[in-house]
CSV table of C-alpha atoms in Angstrom, one decimal:
chain,number,residue,atom,x,y,z
A,1,MET,CA,-50.4,0.7,23.7
A,2,GLU,CA,-48.8,2.8,26.3
A,3,PRO,CA,-45.1,4.3,25.6
A,4,LEU,CA,-42.2,2.7,27.3
A,5,PRO,CA,-41.2,4.5,30.5
A,6,ALA,CA,-37.8,5.5,30.9
A,7,ARG,CA,-34.9,3.0,30.9
A,8,ASP,CA,-34.3,3.2,34.7
A,9,ALA,CA,-38.1,2.8,35.2
A,10,ILE,CA,-38.3,-0.6,33.8
A,11,THR,CA,-38.7,-3.4,36.0
A,12,PRO,CA,-39.3,-6.8,34.9
A,13,GLU,CA,-43.0,-6.5,35.9
A,14,VAL,CA,-43.2,-3.3,33.9
A,15,LEU,CA,-42.0,-4.8,30.9
A,16,ALA,CA,-44.0,-8.0,31.1
A,17,ARG,CA,-47.2,-5.6,31.6
A,18,TRP,CA,-46.2,-3.6,28.6
A,19,ALA,CA,-45.4,-6.8,26.4
A,20,HIS,CA,-48.5,-8.5,27.2
A,21,ASP,CA,-50.8,-5.5,27.0
A,22,GLY,CA,-53.9,-6.4,25.1
A,23,GLN,CA,-53.4,-10.2,25.3
A,24,ARG,CA,-56.4,-12.3,26.6
A,25,ARG,CA,-56.5,-15.7,28.1
A,26,ASP,CA,-59.5,-18.1,28.5
A,27,THR,CA,-60.5,-18.6,31.8
A,28,PRO,CA,-64.0,-20.1,33.3
A,29,ALA,CA,-65.4,-16.6,33.4
A,30,GLY,CA,-64.2,-15.7,29.8
A,31,PRO,CA,-61.3,-13.8,28.7
A,32,GLY,CA,-59.1,-12.2,31.0
A,33,ALA,CA,-55.8,-10.1,31.1
A,34,TYR,CA,-52.9,-12.3,30.1
A,35,ILE,CA,-50.8,-10.4,32.9
A,36,ASP,CA,-52.7,-12.2,35.4
A,37,HIS,CA,-50.5,-15.3,34.4
A,38,PRO,CA,-47.2,-14.2,35.1
A,39,HIS,CA,-48.1,-12.5,38.0
A,40,ARG,CA,-49.7,-15.8,39.8
A,41,VAL,CA,-46.4,-17.6,38.6
A,42,VAL,CA,-44.3,-15.2,40.4
A,43,GLU,CA,-46.6,-15.5,43.6
A,44,LEU,CA,-46.1,-19.3,43.3
A,45,LEU,CA,-42.8,-18.8,43.1
A,46,VAL,CA,-42.4,-17.0,46.3
A,47,ALA,CA,-45.0,-19.3,47.7
A,48,GLY,CA,-42.5,-22.2,47.1
A,49,GLY,CA,-39.6,-20.2,48.7
A,50,VAL,CA,-37.9,-18.5,45.9
A,51,ALA,CA,-36.5,-15.4,47.0
A,52,ASP,CA,-33.8,-14.8,44.0
A,53,PRO,CA,-34.8,-11.5,42.1
A,54,GLU,CA,-33.5,-12.9,38.9
A,55,VAL,CA,-35.6,-15.9,39.1
A,56,LEU,CA,-38.9,-13.7,39.9
A,57,ALA,CA,-37.9,-11.6,37.1
A,58,ALA,CA,-37.9,-14.6,34.8
A,59,GLY,CA,-41.2,-15.3,36.2
A,60,TRP,CA,-42.4,-12.1,35.1
A,61,LEU,CA,-41.1,-12.3,31.7
A,62,HIS,CA,-41.4,-16.3,31.0
A,63,ASP,CA,-43.8,-15.9,28.1
A,64,THR,CA,-42.7,-12.6,26.6
A,65,VAL,CA,-40.2,-14.4,24.1
A,66,GLU,CA,-42.6,-17.1,23.0
A,67,ASP,CA,-45.5,-14.7,22.9
A,68,GLN,CA,-44.4,-11.2,22.2
A,69,PRO,CA,-40.8,-11.2,20.7
A,70,GLY,CA,-41.6,-8.6,18.5
A,71,ARG,CA,-42.9,-6.3,21.2
A,72,LEU,CA,-39.6,-6.8,23.1
A,73,VAL,CA,-37.5,-6.1,19.7
A,74,LEU,CA,-39.5,-2.7,19.7
A,75,ALA,CA,-39.1,-2.0,23.3
A,76,GLY,CA,-35.2,-2.7,22.4
A,77,ALA,CA,-35.2,-0.4,19.5
A,78,ALA,CA,-37.2,2.6,21.3
A,79,LEU,CA,-34.7,2.6,24.2
A,80,ASP,CA,-31.6,2.5,21.7
A,81,HIS,CA,-33.4,5.6,19.8
A,82,GLY,CA,-34.8,7.4,22.8
A,83,SER,CA,-31.6,7.1,24.8
A,84,ASP,CA,-32.7,6.9,28.6
A,85,ASP,CA,-36.1,8.4,28.2
A,86,GLY,CA,-37.8,5.7,26.6
A,87,ALA,CA,-39.1,7.9,23.8
A,88,ALA,CA,-39.0,6.0,20.7
A,89,GLY,CA,-37.3,8.0,17.9
A,90,PRO,CA,-37.5,7.5,14.1
A,91,GLY,CA,-37.7,4.0,12.9
A,92,ALA,CA,-38.0,2.8,16.4
A,93,GLY,CA,-41.6,1.4,15.7
A,94,VAL,CA,-40.5,-1.0,12.8
A,95,VAL,CA,-39.1,-4.2,12.9
A,96,GLU,CA,-37.3,-5.4,10.1
A,97,PRO,CA,-38.7,-8.9,8.5
A,98,VAL,CA,-36.8,-11.4,10.1
A,99,ASP,CA,-37.7,-15.3,10.7
A,100,ASP,CA,-39.0,-16.3,14.0
A,101,ALA,CA,-35.7,-17.7,15.5
A,102,ALA,CA,-34.0,-14.6,14.8
A,103,LEU,CA,-36.8,-12.4,16.3
A,104,ARG,CA,-36.4,-14.6,19.5
A,105,ASP,CA,-32.6,-14.0,19.6
A,106,ARG,CA,-33.1,-10.4,19.4
A,107,ALA,CA,-35.7,-10.2,22.0
A,108,LEU,CA,-33.7,-12.4,24.4
A,109,ALA,CA,-30.9,-9.5,23.7
A,110,VAL,CA,-33.1,-7.1,24.9
A,111,LEU,CA,-33.8,-8.9,27.9
A,112,ALA,CA,-30.0,-9.5,28.7
A,113,ASP,CA,-29.6,-5.7,28.0
A,114,LEU,CA,-32.2,-4.8,30.7
A,115,PHE,CA,-31.9,-7.5,33.1
A,116,GLY,CA,-28.8,-9.2,32.6
A,117,PRO,CA,-27.8,-12.5,30.9
A,118,THR,CA,-29.2,-14.8,33.5
A,119,VAL,CA,-32.5,-13.5,33.4
A,120,ALA,CA,-32.2,-13.7,29.6
A,121,ARG,CA,-31.0,-17.6,29.8
A,122,ILE,CA,-33.8,-18.7,32.3
A,123,VAL,CA,-36.5,-17.2,30.0
A,124,ALA,CA,-34.7,-19.1,26.9
A,125,GLU,CA,-34.7,-22.1,28.7
A,126,VAL,CA,-38.6,-22.0,29.5
A,127,THR,CA,-39.4,-21.1,26.1
A,128,ASN,CA,-41.0,-23.5,24.1
A,129,PRO,CA,-39.2,-24.7,20.8
A,130,LEU,CA,-40.4,-23.4,17.4
A,131,PRO,CA,-42.2,-26.2,15.2
A,132,SER,CA,-41.2,-24.3,11.8
A,133,SER,CA,-38.7,-26.3,10.0
A,134,SER,CA,-37.4,-23.0,8.6
A,135,ALA,CA,-36.0,-22.2,12.1
A,136,SER,CA,-32.4,-22.0,12.6
A,137,ALA,CA,-30.3,-23.6,15.3
A,138,GLY,CA,-28.3,-21.7,17.7
A,139,SER,CA,-29.0,-18.7,19.8
A,140,LEU,CA,-27.0,-16.1,21.6
A,141,PRO,CA,-24.0,-17.5,22.9
A,142,SER,CA,-23.4,-14.8,25.4
A,143,VAL,CA,-26.9,-15.2,26.9
A,144,ALA,CA,-28.1,-18.8,26.5
A,145,SER,CA,-25.8,-21.5,25.5
A,146,GLY,CA,-26.2,-25.4,25.4
A,147,ALA,CA,-29.7,-26.7,26.6
A,148,ALA,CA,-31.0,-23.1,26.8
A,149,SER,CA,-30.3,-22.1,23.5
A,150,ALA,CA,-31.8,-25.0,21.9
A,151,ALA,CA,-35.0,-24.7,23.7
A,152,SER,CA,-35.5,-21.0,22.5
A,153,SER,CA,-34.5,-21.6,18.9
A,154,THR,CA,-33.8,-24.9,17.4
A,155,SER,CA,-36.5,-26.2,14.9
A,156,THR,CA,-38.2,-29.0,16.0
A,157,GLN,CA,-40.9,-31.5,14.1
A,158,GLY,CA,-44.2,-32.9,15.6
A,159,SER,CA,-47.4,-31.8,17.3
A,160,PRO,CA,-47.2,-29.0,19.7
A,161,ASP,CA,-48.2,-31.5,22.7
A,162,VAL,CA,-45.4,-33.8,21.7
A,163,LEU,CA,-42.8,-30.9,21.7
A,164,TYR,CA,-43.8,-29.5,24.8
A,165,LEU,CA,-43.4,-32.7,26.5
A,166,GLU,CA,-40.0,-33.4,24.8
A,167,HIS,CA,-38.8,-29.8,25.7
A,168,LEU,CA,-39.9,-30.7,29.0
A,169,ARG,CA,-38.0,-33.7,29.5
A,170,GLN,CA,-34.9,-32.1,28.2
A,171,MET,CA,-35.2,-29.3,30.4
A,172,CYS,CA,-35.9,-31.3,33.4
A,173,ALA,CA,-32.8,-33.7,32.6
A,174,HIS,CA,-30.4,-30.6,31.7
A,175,GLY,CA,-31.7,-27.2,32.5
A,176,SER,CA,-31.1,-25.1,35.4
A,177,PRO,CA,-32.8,-25.4,38.5
A,178,ALA,CA,-34.1,-21.8,38.4
A,179,ALA,CA,-35.8,-22.6,34.9
A,180,VAL,CA,-37.2,-25.6,36.2
A,181,SER,CA,-39.0,-23.8,39.1
A,182,VAL,CA,-40.3,-21.3,36.7
A,183,LYS,CA,-41.6,-24.0,34.7
A,184,ILE,CA,-43.4,-25.7,37.7
A,185,CYS,CA,-45.0,-22.7,38.6
A,186,ASP,CA,-46.1,-21.9,35.2
A,187,HIS,CA,-47.4,-25.6,34.7
A,188,LEU,CA,-49.3,-25.2,38.2
A,189,ASP,CA,-50.9,-21.8,37.1
A,190,ASN,CA,-51.7,-23.6,33.4
A,191,THR,CA,-53.3,-26.6,35.4
A,192,ARG,CA,-55.3,-24.5,38.0
A,193,ASP,CA,-59.0,-24.3,36.2
A,194,LEU,CA,-58.9,-27.1,33.8
A,195,ASP,CA,-62.1,-28.4,35.2
A,196,PRO,CA,-65.0,-27.0,33.5
A,197,VAL,CA,-67.6,-25.2,35.6
A,198,PRO,CA,-71.4,-24.4,35.0
A,199,ALA,CA,-71.8,-22.3,32.0
A,200,ASP,CA,-68.1,-22.4,31.3
A,201,PRO,CA,-67.5,-20.5,27.9
A,202,ARG,CA,-64.3,-22.6,27.1
A,203,ASP,CA,-64.3,-25.7,24.7
A,204,PRO,CA,-64.5,-28.9,26.6
A,205,ALA,CA,-62.7,-31.0,24.2
A,206,ARG,CA,-59.7,-28.5,24.5
A,207,LEU,CA,-60.1,-28.7,27.9
A,208,ALA,CA,-59.9,-32.3,28.2
A,209,ARG,CA,-56.8,-32.3,25.9
A,210,LEU,CA,-55.2,-30.0,28.0
A,211,ARG,CA,-55.8,-32.1,30.9
A,212,ARG,CA,-54.1,-34.9,29.0
A,213,LYS,CA,-51.2,-32.9,28.2
A,214,TYR,CA,-50.5,-31.7,31.7
A,215,ALA,CA,-51.0,-34.9,33.4
A,216,ALA,CA,-48.2,-36.6,31.1
A,217,ALA,CA,-46.2,-33.5,32.4
A,218,ARG,CA,-46.5,-34.2,35.9
A,219,PRO,CA,-44.5,-37.3,36.5
A,220,ILE,CA,-41.4,-35.2,34.7
A,221,LEU,CA,-41.9,-32.2,36.8
A,222,ARG,CA,-42.4,-34.6,40.1
A,223,SER,CA,-38.8,-35.8,39.4
A,224,ALA,CA,-37.0,-32.3,38.6
A,225,SER,CA,-34.7,-30.7,40.7
A,226,SER,CA,-35.8,-26.9,41.4
A,227,LEU,CA,-35.2,-24.4,43.9
A,228,LEU,CA,-38.7,-24.5,45.4
A,229,ALA,CA,-39.1,-26.3,48.9
A,230,PRO,CA,-39.2,-29.9,48.2
A,231,ARG,CA,-42.0,-30.5,50.3
A,232,TRP,CA,-44.2,-27.6,48.7
A,233,GLN,CA,-43.2,-28.7,45.4
A,234,ALA,CA,-44.5,-32.4,46.0
A,235,SER,CA,-47.7,-31.1,47.4
A,236,ALA,CA,-48.2,-28.6,44.8
A,237,LEU,CA,-47.9,-31.4,42.1
A,238,SER,CA,-50.0,-33.9,44.0
A,239,ARG,CA,-53.3,-33.2,41.9
A,240,ASP,CA,-54.5,-35.9,39.3
A,241,LEU,CA,-55.2,-33.8,36.5
A,242,THR,CA,-57.1,-37.1,34.7
A,243,GLN,CA,-60.0,-36.7,37.2
A,244,GLY,CA,-63.1,-35.2,35.4
A,245,ARG,CA,-61.6,-36.3,32.0
């Protein structure tokens, strides 16, 4: 992994690329670079009329706390030990053993330190809850409170798909329009290529399960208030994902 740049050179895109470095994502053409996903989410936000830099920052970073919290904590340690030059000092490459909820909280604190509490709150809101019964409730009050805190750290029981839909209902009912905007664009990119193609290397059964999961999410998202242009949002969510089931 490349070393972090100096603190003043770390943008949301730079941190997202560093956090997701080496992470792969299944595509119809085979495994692809994961960073292409948040990049497309940001492009969709812009296409939907979102210009707020904090919302676009959250678009870049929306999966970092869920997928790579340890790397965010390492980034914070490296910046703390290396002052403003981004170099990691003694102990900066070590993350003490903590439970998953505490690790997420520390990762959110790094985002708040680098980009402000609003960006961290939006990321907390869109982060899917932990399924582990050992996770502790609560989050960082100064970063994410109420629904955002519960979304990021609260333990919840059930299958991953059930948890996803329940989190989505709660977020669309009580979350911020900024977070809903990021979630809609995340959903749109997640569903852009779920139909199998010739010589598709992906598991057809998994694709069918994902189409059912995301088809159930569409009505929830269609009714949600967001910062996206209403006509664009309605058009973007109009596709029937149950086709080709």
